[in-house]
XYZ file of N, CA, C and O in Angstrom:
852
model
N -117.846 82.836 56.961
C -117.444 81.421 57.043
C -116.881 81.094 58.414
O -116.388 81.979 59.114
N -116.946 79.831 58.826
C -116.363 79.451 60.120
C -114.842 79.595 60.099
O -114.211 79.554 59.040
N -114.271 79.772 61.277
C -112.825 79.889 61.424
C -112.267 78.621 62.053
O -112.873 78.042 62.947
N -111.107 78.199 61.562
C -110.425 77.028 62.105
C -109.169 77.473 62.839
O -108.341 78.202 62.294
N -109.023 77.040 64.092
C -107.826 77.319 64.871
C -107.310 75.994 65.433
O -108.076 75.229 66.028
N -106.037 75.727 65.251
C -105.419 74.486 65.701
C -104.693 74.737 67.018
O -103.965 75.727 67.153
N -104.906 73.857 67.990
C -104.216 73.940 69.273
C -103.301 72.728 69.429
O -103.674 71.611 69.118
N -102.097 72.992 69.939
C -101.148 71.931 70.291
C -100.735 72.148 71.749
O -100.323 73.257 72.138
N -100.861 71.133 72.564
C -100.516 71.248 73.973
C -99.138 70.647 74.220
O -98.860 69.518 73.812
N -98.263 71.419 74.890
C -96.908 70.969 75.193
C -96.580 71.302 76.637
O -97.207 72.179 77.240
N -95.595 70.587 77.173
C -95.191 70.847 78.541
C -94.725 72.272 78.729
O -95.051 72.938 79.707
N -93.938 72.775 77.772
C -93.483 74.163 77.805
C -93.479 74.686 76.376
O -93.469 73.913 75.420
N -93.495 75.991 76.249
C -93.637 76.614 74.936
C -92.497 77.590 74.698
O -92.205 78.432 75.552
N -91.844 77.457 73.565
C -90.802 78.390 73.146
C -91.051 78.703 71.678
O -90.740 77.893 70.806
N -91.626 79.864 71.399
C -92.015 80.208 70.029
C -91.410 81.542 69.629
O -91.478 82.513 70.385
N -90.800 81.580 68.444
C -90.359 82.835 67.852
C -90.734 82.826 66.370
O -90.614 81.800 65.692
N -91.183 83.965 65.875
C -91.621 84.036 64.487
C -90.469 83.818 63.514
O -90.652 83.258 62.427
N -89.254 84.228 63.897
C -88.133 84.065 62.969
C -87.758 82.601 62.781
O -87.232 82.220 61.735
N -88.029 81.747 63.781
C -87.781 80.317 63.599
C -88.698 79.751 62.521
O -88.296 78.875 61.742
N -89.919 80.249 62.442
C -90.832 79.851 61.363
C -90.294 80.359 60.032
O -90.233 79.629 59.039
N -89.886 81.618 59.998
C -89.381 82.222 58.761
C -88.164 81.470 58.222
O -88.063 81.223 57.017
N -87.256 81.070 59.095
C -86.045 80.365 58.660
C -86.309 78.903 58.302
O -85.410 78.227 57.798
N -87.508 78.413 58.575
C -87.803 77.005 58.301
C -87.360 76.071 59.402
O -87.276 74.858 59.191
N -87.080 76.601 60.596
C -86.626 75.786 61.713
C -87.774 75.289 62.577
O -87.595 74.377 63.381
N -88.925 75.906 62.442
C -90.094 75.535 63.239
C -91.324 75.602 62.336
O -91.998 76.627 62.259
N -91.588 74.504 61.656
C -92.652 74.481 60.652
C -93.918 73.770 61.122
O -94.894 73.688 60.381
N -93.914 73.273 62.346
C -95.041 72.490 62.825
C -96.348 73.284 62.777
O -97.342 72.835 62.192
N -96.357 74.470 63.386
C -97.598 75.250 63.441
C -98.092 75.680 62.066
O -99.272 75.488 61.746
N -97.242 76.280 61.217
C -97.760 76.684 59.907
C -98.200 75.504 59.036
O -99.145 75.638 58.259
N -97.555 74.352 59.176
C -97.994 73.194 58.399
C -99.311 72.640 58.930
O -100.130 72.119 58.170
N -99.532 72.742 60.241
C -100.851 72.425 60.778
C -101.908 73.321 60.131
O -103.004 72.865 59.762
N -101.585 74.607 60.030
C -102.516 75.553 59.416
C -102.801 75.178 57.961
O -103.945 75.228 57.510
N -101.748 74.842 57.231
C -101.921 74.456 55.838
C -102.786 73.200 55.708
O -103.655 73.105 54.843
N -102.551 72.229 56.580
C -103.352 71.005 56.556
C -104.813 71.316 56.833
O -105.721 70.763 56.192
N -105.055 72.212 57.794
C -106.438 72.590 58.107
C -107.078 73.313 56.923
O -108.249 73.084 56.592
N -106.302 74.189 56.284
C -106.839 74.943 55.142
C -107.198 74.015 53.988
O -108.274 74.127 53.375
N -106.307 73.068 53.683
C -106.523 72.178 52.551
C -107.649 71.180 52.800
O -108.256 70.678 51.858
N -107.916 70.889 54.073
C -108.908 69.866 54.398
C -110.144 70.442 55.088
O -110.928 69.693 55.677
N -110.321 71.756 54.996
C -111.435 72.391 55.695
C -112.776 71.838 55.243
O -113.647 71.528 56.067
N -112.960 71.686 53.947
C -114.251 71.191 53.454
C -114.492 69.755 53.906
O -115.616 69.386 54.270
N -113.443 68.935 53.908
C -113.611 67.555 54.355
C -113.922 67.490 55.850
O -114.669 66.623 56.308
N -113.355 68.416 56.612
C -113.568 68.425 58.052
C -114.953 68.942 58.429
O -115.607 68.411 59.336
N -115.392 69.996 57.734
C -116.616 70.690 58.129
C -117.766 70.544 57.146
O -118.900 70.918 57.455
N -117.460 70.025 55.956
C -118.509 69.922 54.948
C -118.746 71.217 54.206
O -119.668 71.319 53.382
N -117.957 72.238 54.477
C -118.066 73.531 53.785
C -116.739 74.267 53.918
O -115.873 73.880 54.703
N -116.586 75.322 53.136
C -115.351 76.093 53.184
C -115.213 76.802 54.520
O -116.204 77.162 55.162
N -113.977 76.977 54.944
C -113.693 77.667 56.198
C -112.395 78.443 56.044
O -111.630 78.234 55.096
N -112.163 79.342 56.965
C -110.962 80.174 56.952
C -110.096 79.779 58.141
O -110.593 79.711 59.275
N -108.813 79.504 57.885
C -107.910 79.197 58.998
C -107.475 80.508 59.633
O -107.187 81.489 58.949
N -107.466 80.532 60.951
C -107.133 81.789 61.626
C -105.969 81.647 62.591
O -105.452 82.657 63.069
N -105.549 80.423 62.896
C -104.445 80.329 63.833
C -104.019 78.913 64.145
O -104.757 77.956 63.936
N -102.796 78.808 64.647
C -102.256 77.560 65.181
C -101.449 77.948 66.402
O -100.511 78.749 66.310
N -101.819 77.422 67.552
C -101.288 77.911 68.816
C -100.726 76.786 69.674
O -101.253 75.672 69.671
N -99.653 77.088 70.383
C -99.064 76.183 71.354
C -99.499 76.618 72.749
O -99.432 77.808 73.089
N -99.932 75.660 73.545
C -100.399 75.978 74.888
C -99.595 75.167 75.896
O -99.540 73.943 75.815
N -98.943 75.866 76.837
C -98.142 75.191 77.857
C -99.046 74.494 78.869
O -100.048 75.053 79.308
N -98.692 73.265 79.204
C -99.481 72.519 80.187
C -98.885 72.607 81.591
O -99.495 72.142 82.539
N -97.698 73.202 81.692
C -97.126 73.404 83.016
C -96.272 74.664 83.002
O -95.758 75.083 81.978
N -96.161 75.275 84.159
C -95.343 76.473 84.338
C -95.011 76.581 85.809
O -95.698 76.000 86.656
N -93.941 77.312 86.153
C -93.594 77.458 87.573
C -94.763 78.033 88.372
O -95.510 78.881 87.890
N -94.901 77.578 89.602
C -95.969 78.069 90.463
C -95.571 79.394 91.100
O -94.393 79.679 91.320
N -96.572 80.211 91.384
C -96.345 81.465 92.089
C -96.397 81.234 93.592
O -97.228 80.453 94.090
N -95.525 81.894 94.312
C -95.549 81.831 95.773
C -96.275 83.065 96.295
O -95.839 84.203 96.073
N -97.384 82.871 96.954
C -98.166 83.974 97.505
C -98.591 83.639 98.925
O -99.030 82.525 99.205
N -98.451 84.619 99.808
C -98.861 84.405 101.198
C -100.374 84.264 101.316
O -100.881 83.461 102.092
N -101.086 85.050 100.539
C -102.544 85.025 100.582
C -103.099 84.921 99.170
O -103.504 85.914 98.565
N -103.102 83.742 98.601
C -103.601 83.589 97.225
C -105.072 83.950 97.143
O -105.850 83.663 98.061
N -105.487 84.609 96.055
C -106.901 84.988 95.907
C -107.775 83.765 95.705
O -107.351 82.761 95.129
N -108.999 83.861 96.203
C -109.930 82.753 96.048
C -110.509 82.702 94.642
O -110.871 81.637 94.154
N -110.591 83.859 93.983
C -111.153 83.935 92.639
C -110.069 84.343 91.654
O -109.125 85.065 92.005
N -110.175 83.888 90.382
C -109.186 84.288 89.366
C -109.172 85.797 89.168
O -110.174 86.479 89.376
N -108.026 86.307 88.768
C -107.896 87.726 88.499
C -108.729 88.124 87.289
O -108.896 87.357 86.340
N -109.229 89.345 87.313
C -110.000 89.857 86.190
C -109.100 90.278 85.033
O -109.577 90.617 83.962
N -107.790 90.268 85.265
C -106.867 90.747 84.241
C -106.645 89.738 83.130
O -106.008 90.049 82.137
N -107.157 88.536 83.278
C -107.015 87.546 82.227
C -105.888 86.563 82.516
O -105.386 86.460 83.631
N -105.483 85.832 81.495
C -104.461 84.805 81.635
C -103.098 85.444 81.871
O -102.730 86.399 81.194
N -102.347 84.925 82.811
C -101.018 85.463 83.050
C -100.123 85.194 81.841
O -100.270 84.180 81.165
N -99.173 86.106 81.581
C -98.385 86.017 80.342
C -97.764 84.659 80.080
O -97.774 84.168 78.949
N -97.218 84.003 81.093
C -96.524 82.743 80.841
C -97.473 81.593 80.547
O -97.047 80.524 80.136
N -98.755 81.795 80.798
C -99.745 80.771 80.482
C -100.477 81.055 79.160
O -101.285 80.249 78.722
N -100.214 82.206 78.577
C -100.912 82.539 77.334
C -100.393 81.662 76.192
O -99.189 81.400 76.096
N -101.286 81.201 75.315
C -100.824 80.407 74.170
C -99.943 81.242 73.260
O -100.114 82.459 73.162
N -99.001 80.593 72.607
C -98.074 81.253 71.694
C -98.216 80.623 70.327
O -98.555 79.453 70.205
N -97.916 81.417 69.298
C -97.963 80.859 67.955
C -98.458 81.851 66.941
O -98.115 83.037 66.983
N -99.275 81.365 66.038
C -99.772 82.169 64.918
C -101.268 82.382 65.070
O -102.025 81.424 65.223
N -101.686 83.635 64.999
C -103.110 83.958 65.087
C -103.375 85.185 64.235
O -102.641 86.171 64.308
N -104.423 85.127 63.427
C -104.776 86.269 62.584
C -105.570 87.286 63.390
O -106.184 86.961 64.413
N -105.576 88.515 62.901
C -106.358 89.559 63.559
C -107.837 89.206 63.547
O -108.546 89.429 64.538
N -108.311 88.623 62.448
C -109.705 88.183 62.387
C -109.987 87.141 63.469
O -111.032 87.180 64.130
N -109.053 86.205 63.652
C -109.224 85.196 64.692
C -109.245 85.810 66.077
O -110.060 85.426 66.933
N -108.355 86.782 66.337
C -108.326 87.443 67.639
C -109.672 88.095 67.940
O -110.215 87.960 69.042
N -110.215 88.810 66.949
C -111.466 89.519 67.173
C -112.651 88.561 67.285
O -113.683 88.916 67.854
N -112.522 87.352 66.762
C -113.568 86.358 66.981
C -113.504 85.842 68.429
O -114.539 85.623 69.058
N -112.278 85.680 68.944
C -112.110 85.252 70.340
C -112.518 86.370 71.307
O -113.153 86.114 72.330
N -112.088 87.599 70.987
C -112.317 88.732 71.882
C -112.880 89.919 71.101
O -112.166 90.876 70.804
N -114.157 89.888 70.769
C -114.742 90.960 69.953
C -114.684 92.324 70.620
O -114.726 93.351 69.939
N -114.546 92.364 71.931
C -114.490 93.645 72.638
C -113.232 94.440 72.302
O -113.147 95.647 72.581
N -112.238 93.789 71.675
C -111.004 94.480 71.308
C -111.138 95.304 70.039
O -110.193 95.987 69.643
N -112.288 95.251 69.379
C -112.481 96.013 68.142
C -112.265 97.510 68.374
O -111.860 98.241 67.468
N -112.524 97.981 69.584
C -112.317 99.388 69.901
C -110.978 99.688 70.533
O -110.724 100.803 70.982
N -110.096 98.689 70.578
C -108.778 98.873 71.157
C -108.668 98.247 72.533
O -109.669 98.018 73.210
N -107.448 97.949 72.926
C -107.213 97.380 74.247
C -106.190 96.269 74.203
O -105.699 95.887 73.136
N -105.868 95.721 75.361
C -104.903 94.636 75.480
C -105.635 93.312 75.631
O -106.580 93.204 76.416
N -105.206 92.322 74.882
C -105.853 91.016 74.931
C -105.648 90.368 76.294
O -104.554 90.403 76.858
N -106.714 89.751 76.810
C -106.625 89.016 78.069
C -106.131 87.596 77.859
O -105.739 86.935 78.814
N -106.147 87.127 76.598
C -105.847 85.719 76.321
C -104.582 85.501 75.508
O -104.008 84.407 75.546
N -104.135 86.513 74.749
C -103.007 86.341 73.839
C -102.010 87.477 74.016
O -102.322 88.510 74.617
N -100.809 87.273 73.502
C -99.791 88.335 73.528
C -100.087 89.321 72.427
O -99.619 89.176 71.293
N -100.872 90.334 72.747
C -101.295 91.261 71.705
C -101.989 92.464 72.320
O -102.623 92.372 73.375
N -101.881 93.607 71.646
C -102.640 94.804 71.994
C -103.162 95.419 70.699
O -102.503 95.354 69.658
N -104.344 96.002 70.773
C -104.970 96.648 69.619
C -105.082 98.138 69.890
O -105.526 98.555 70.964
N -104.663 98.947 68.913
C -104.792 100.391 69.053
C -106.235 100.825 68.781
O -107.040 100.050 68.260
N -106.540 102.060 69.120
C -107.907 102.551 68.970
C -108.365 102.560 67.517
O -109.562 102.473 67.232
N -107.408 102.682 66.579
C -107.778 102.679 65.162
C -107.934 101.270 64.603
O -108.171 101.088 63.411
N -107.786 100.246 65.462
C -107.957 98.866 65.029
C -106.684 98.187 64.573
O -106.702 96.990 64.268
N -105.564 98.923 64.535
C -104.285 98.342 64.100
C -103.624 97.623 65.266
O -103.896 97.885 66.438
N -102.741 96.694 64.929
C -101.990 95.966 65.947
C -100.929 96.871 66.561
O -100.236 97.602 65.848
N -100.804 96.804 67.870
C -99.807 97.618 68.553
C -98.660 96.789 69.078
O -98.757 95.571 69.208
N -97.551 97.452 69.375
C -96.356 96.812 69.965
C -95.995 95.528 69.220
O -95.986 94.435 69.784
N -95.671 95.672 67.953
C -95.417 94.505 67.110
C -94.239 93.672 67.590
O -94.144 92.480 67.276
N -93.335 94.250 68.333
C -92.165 93.498 68.790
C -92.539 92.399 69.775
O -91.801 91.432 69.938
N -93.662 92.570 70.462
C -94.085 91.589 71.469
C -95.505 91.124 71.192
O -96.309 90.956 72.094
N -95.799 90.886 69.912
C -97.160 90.535 69.510
C -97.147 89.243 68.696
O -96.367 89.105 67.751
N -97.990 88.291 69.072
C -98.091 87.028 68.337
C -99.148 87.077 67.239
O -99.245 86.139 66.443
N -99.941 88.128 67.214
C -101.038 88.221 66.245
C -100.546 88.910 64.977
O -99.797 89.897 65.042
N -100.959 88.391 63.827
C -100.608 88.960 62.533
C -101.864 89.454 61.838
O -102.941 88.868 61.990
N -101.725 90.527 61.086
C -102.818 90.925 60.203
C -103.088 89.795 59.212
O -102.186 89.014 58.895
N -104.322 89.690 58.737
C -104.689 88.561 57.884
C -103.759 88.435 56.679
O -103.321 87.334 56.331
N -103.449 89.570 56.047
C -102.584 89.525 54.864
C -101.155 89.142 55.236
O -100.442 88.513 54.434
N -100.712 89.505 56.431
C -99.378 89.103 56.889
C -99.308 87.595 57.097
O -98.304 86.959 56.728
N -100.350 87.033 57.666
C -100.380 85.578 57.857
C -100.379 84.866 56.511
O -99.697 83.847 56.331
N -101.106 85.403 55.526
C -101.114 84.811 54.187
C -99.712 84.833 53.578
O -99.273 83.842 52.967
N -98.997 85.948 53.738
C -97.634 86.041 53.211
C -96.704 85.055 53.905
O -95.857 84.421 53.264
N -96.864 84.913 55.208
C -96.022 83.974 55.945
C -96.274 82.538 55.489
O -95.329 81.769 55.278
N -97.539 82.175 55.301
C -97.855 80.805 54.876
C -97.347 80.544 53.461
O -96.896 79.436 53.157
N -97.406 81.550 52.592
C -96.847 81.387 51.247
C -95.341 81.160 51.324
O -94.776 80.322 50.599
N -94.673 81.891 52.204
C -93.230 81.705 52.397
C -92.936 80.317 52.940
O -91.990 79.648 52.497
N -93.732 79.850 53.882
C -93.537 78.518 54.462
C -93.716 77.442 53.397
O -92.964 76.458 53.367
N -94.682 77.625 52.514
C -94.861 76.646 51.425
C -93.616 76.580 50.551
O -93.180 75.489 50.149
N -93.023 77.735 50.261
C -91.810 77.765 49.434
C -90.640 77.105 50.167
O -89.879 76.338 49.572
N -90.489 77.398 51.449
C -89.403 76.801 52.243
C -89.573 75.283 52.318
O -88.614 74.525 52.154
N -90.808 74.837 52.553
C -91.070 73.402 52.644
C -90.768 72.709 51.321
O -90.202 71.604 51.299
N -91.127 73.344 50.207
C -90.846 72.768 48.892
C -89.340 72.620 48.670
O -88.874 71.597 48.142
N -88.559 73.610 49.107
C -87.098 73.522 48.964
C -86.538 72.395 49.812
O -85.646 71.652 49.368
N -87.047 72.237 51.015
C -86.576 71.153 51.882
C -86.908 69.788 51.281
O -86.080 68.867 51.300
N -88.109 69.647 50.754
C -88.497 68.372 50.149
C -87.662 68.070 48.911
O -87.282 66.924 48.668
N -87.376 69.104 48.112
C -86.523 68.912 46.927
C -85.130 68.450 47.339
O -84.528 67.581 46.687
N -84.606 69.035 48.437
C -83.271 68.645 48.899
C -83.259 67.193 49.355
O -82.323 66.442 49.055
N -84.307 66.790 50.063
C -84.391 65.397 50.511
C -84.494 64.460 49.318
O -83.820 63.424 49.252
N -85.332 64.827 48.344
C -85.524 63.976 47.164
C -84.252 63.852 46.332
O -84.028 62.832 45.664
N -83.403 64.884 46.381
C -82.161 64.850 45.601
C -81.050 64.085 46.317
O -79.948 63.970 45.794
N -81.340 63.585 47.525
C -80.351 62.795 48.251
C -79.496 63.576 49.211
O -78.546 63.041 49.783
N -79.821 64.838 49.433
C -79.030 65.651 50.366
C -79.343 65.216 51.794
O -80.463 65.382 52.266
N -78.351 64.666 52.456
C -78.572 64.137 53.807
C -77.421 64.479 54.743
O -77.216 63.816 55.760
N -76.661 65.521 54.428
C -75.538 65.907 55.274
C -76.039 66.405 56.620
O -77.088 67.042 56.712
N -75.278 66.119 57.660
C -75.626 66.590 58.995
C -75.079 68.002 59.173
O -73.880 68.202 59.365
N -75.962 68.991 59.056
C -75.585 70.396 59.243
C -76.581 71.012 60.229
O -77.526 71.683 59.837
N -76.384 70.782 61.522
C -77.351 71.258 62.512
C -77.428 72.781 62.545
O -76.436 73.478 62.316
N -78.614 73.280 62.828
C -78.820 74.722 62.890
C -78.358 75.285 64.221
O -78.332 74.600 65.250
N -77.987 76.559 64.198
C -77.650 77.319 65.391
C -78.454 78.608 65.331
O -78.235 79.452 64.463
N -79.421 78.738 66.235
C -80.337 79.879 66.205
C -80.648 80.318 67.629
O -81.049 79.512 68.454
N -80.423 81.577 67.907
C -80.680 82.131 69.247
C -79.988 81.298 70.340
O -80.574 80.946 71.350
N -78.735 80.943 70.080
C -77.890 80.188 71.011
C -78.436 78.775 71.288
O -78.047 78.148 72.278
N -79.302 78.309 70.434
C -79.839 76.959 70.578
C -79.405 76.129 69.381
O -79.562 76.562 68.232
N -78.850 74.942 69.634
C -78.421 74.066 68.556
C -79.470 72.985 68.326
O -80.136 72.537 69.254
N -79.590 72.559 67.083
C -80.591 71.552 66.741
C -80.287 70.196 67.362
O -81.187 69.368 67.513
N -79.031 69.967 67.726
C -78.655 68.670 68.299
C -79.289 68.433 69.666
O -79.429 67.291 70.094
N -79.639 69.506 70.346
C -80.201 69.373 71.686
C -81.545 68.642 71.625
O -82.494 69.100 70.994
N -81.614 67.486 72.249
C -82.850 66.721 72.260
C -83.103 65.914 71.005
O -84.154 65.299 70.870
N -82.144 65.901 70.072
C -82.338 65.151 68.822
C -82.257 63.640 69.079
O -81.368 63.161 69.790
N -83.162 62.898 68.472
C -83.193 61.443 68.656
C -82.152 60.713 67.809
O -81.975 59.507 67.952
N -81.477 61.445 66.913
C -80.571 60.788 65.976
C -79.104 61.133 66.224
O -78.265 60.962 65.350
N -78.799 61.616 67.409
C -77.417 61.968 67.716
C -76.458 60.799 67.520
O -75.316 60.977 67.089
N -76.912 59.609 67.827
C -76.027 58.448 67.782
C -75.706 57.999 66.363
O -74.755 57.249 66.152
N -76.482 58.431 65.385
C -76.287 57.918 64.028
C -75.915 58.989 63.009
O -75.511 58.661 61.896
N -76.017 60.275 63.361
C -75.793 61.310 62.332
C -74.317 61.548 62.062
O -73.951 62.132 61.053
N -73.443 61.149 63.005
C -71.996 61.259 62.847
C -71.478 62.698 62.875
O -70.335 62.961 62.535
N -72.319 63.645 63.264
C -71.840 65.020 63.411
C -71.075 65.128 64.725
O -71.584 64.769 65.782
N -69.848 65.632 64.648
C -69.026 65.821 65.843
C -68.841 67.317 66.066
O -68.314 68.027 65.217
N -69.267 67.764 67.221
C -69.297 69.198 67.495
C -67.948 69.867 67.268
O -67.874 70.980 66.747
N -66.882 69.211 67.662
C -65.550 69.807 67.530
C -64.714 69.073 66.487
O -63.486 69.192 66.469
N -65.347 68.312 65.625
C -64.609 67.591 64.599
C -64.113 68.511 63.505
O -64.666 69.580 63.253
N -63.046 68.124 62.812
C -62.503 68.959 61.727
C -63.517 69.111 60.590
O -64.092 68.138 60.117
N -63.745 70.348 60.207
C -64.663 70.608 59.099
C -66.128 70.615 59.489
O -66.984 70.933 58.652
N -66.454 70.286 60.727
C -67.844 70.265 61.159
C -68.289 71.686 61.517
O -67.604 72.393 62.257
N -69.416 72.107 61.008
C -69.903 73.451 61.264
C -71.414 73.432 61.459
O -72.137 72.702 60.776
N -71.875 74.257 62.394
C -73.298 74.490 62.506
C -73.736 75.493 61.435
O -72.933 76.315 60.969
N -74.994 75.440 61.069
C -75.555 76.413 60.137
C -76.187 77.534 60.957
O -77.221 77.337 61.582
N -75.563 78.715 60.972
C -76.113 79.792 61.812
C -77.291 80.491 61.129
O -77.329 80.647 59.905
N -78.240 80.904 61.926
C -79.387 81.677 61.449
C -79.515 82.928 62.300
O -79.459 82.861 63.530
N -79.683 84.056 61.652
C -79.764 85.323 62.355
C -81.077 85.437 63.118
O -82.119 84.990 62.656
N -81.005 86.036 64.295
C -82.214 86.271 65.091
C -82.912 87.521 64.575
O -82.313 88.593 64.497
N -84.166 87.379 64.205
C -84.976 88.489 63.719
C -86.120 88.758 64.689
O -86.738 87.828 65.215
N -86.415 90.024 64.900
C -87.622 90.380 65.618
C -88.824 90.308 64.689
O -88.685 90.141 63.473
N -90.009 90.446 65.251
C -91.230 90.389 64.435
C -91.206 91.425 63.313
O -91.493 91.087 62.150
N -90.851 92.702 63.572
C -90.811 93.668 62.462
C -89.828 93.267 61.367
O -90.075 93.528 60.182
N -88.699 92.635 61.745
C -87.716 92.195 60.746
C -88.302 91.115 59.839
O -88.093 91.132 58.628
N -89.016 90.159 60.440
C -89.635 89.094 59.653
C -90.676 89.675 58.708
O -90.725 89.320 57.519
N -91.490 90.579 59.212
C -92.524 91.176 58.362
C -91.896 91.957 57.213
O -92.383 91.903 56.080
N -90.806 92.675 57.499
C -90.115 93.408 56.432
C -89.556 92.448 55.390
O -89.629 92.709 54.179
N -88.997 91.316 55.842
C -88.460 90.324 54.906
C -89.556 89.712 54.046
O -89.299 89.294 52.912
N -90.774 89.675 54.574
C -91.913 89.147 53.810
C -92.499 90.189 52.872
O -93.404 89.875 52.087
N -92.010 91.427 52.966
C -92.502 92.486 52.088
C -93.589 93.341 52.686
O -94.246 94.094 51.967
N -93.762 93.273 54.012
C -94.778 94.077 54.676
C -94.157 95.419 55.061
O -93.132 95.445 55.744
N -94.746 96.555 54.633
C -94.196 97.859 55.028
C -94.241 98.022 56.543
O -95.221 97.671 57.191
N -93.161 98.536 57.121
C -93.084 98.747 58.570
C -93.958 99.917 58.964
O -93.994 100.953 58.284
N -94.687 99.765 60.065
C -95.436 100.878 60.628
C -94.437 101.921 61.136
O -93.348 101.565 61.591
N -94.761 103.219 61.079
C -93.793 104.255 61.476
C -93.230 104.059 62.874
O -92.058 104.235 63.108
N -94.071 103.644 63.829
C -93.584 103.519 65.192
C -92.769 102.269 65.410
O -92.106 102.115 66.420
N -92.857 101.289 64.467
C -92.109 100.062 64.639
C -90.660 100.198 64.208
O -89.812 99.412 64.556
N -90.379 101.181 63.351
C -89.034 101.312 62.815
C -88.688 100.139 61.929
O -89.540 99.512 61.311
N -87.401 99.792 61.884
C -86.938 98.677 61.050
C -86.647 97.443 61.844
O -86.075 96.481 61.354
N -87.024 97.417 63.120
C -86.845 96.216 63.924
C -85.620 96.246 64.765
O -85.296 95.260 65.367
């Protein structure tokens, strides 16, 4: 079946898998869900979703005395590589030469000679079953959020994750009435998890070399 991959272009990209797990960054997985649910309407036949990726449209320039006339054969530089969710099946459709192992030229990922994903701590690619587990978790998180909204829960409890507060860049600062240093006001902290930690929380057995994260 055909594969569907969603691209979102942004000025800069900041993606972590644990933000998806905590329900703090649901844009990409919900794009995937929308594509999955509407695949037949979009294509006229069933399709498999394989990824949702953020692509930076700008990045700092490199200073070089003698810039090369031709692009490097090493592939896309790390800071220009798209970030997000991509299945192993999707990766191998983009780069079939990785079936025998190697480092991706386009994504943050490496494949071992046995076909397994390597260096999970710095890898954006998930095994197909891992992506399915993550999307099932996202559906459950989204359902809880919708239930809370429907029940009238509207308290301002901004998140605090990886030293970033939800208030930064929020369009509703003027009306939410949350005061950073006000009495009784608290941020909702979320623990920072590495990729192996998220996979373990989803019920995926850790590979021996990955440890517990």
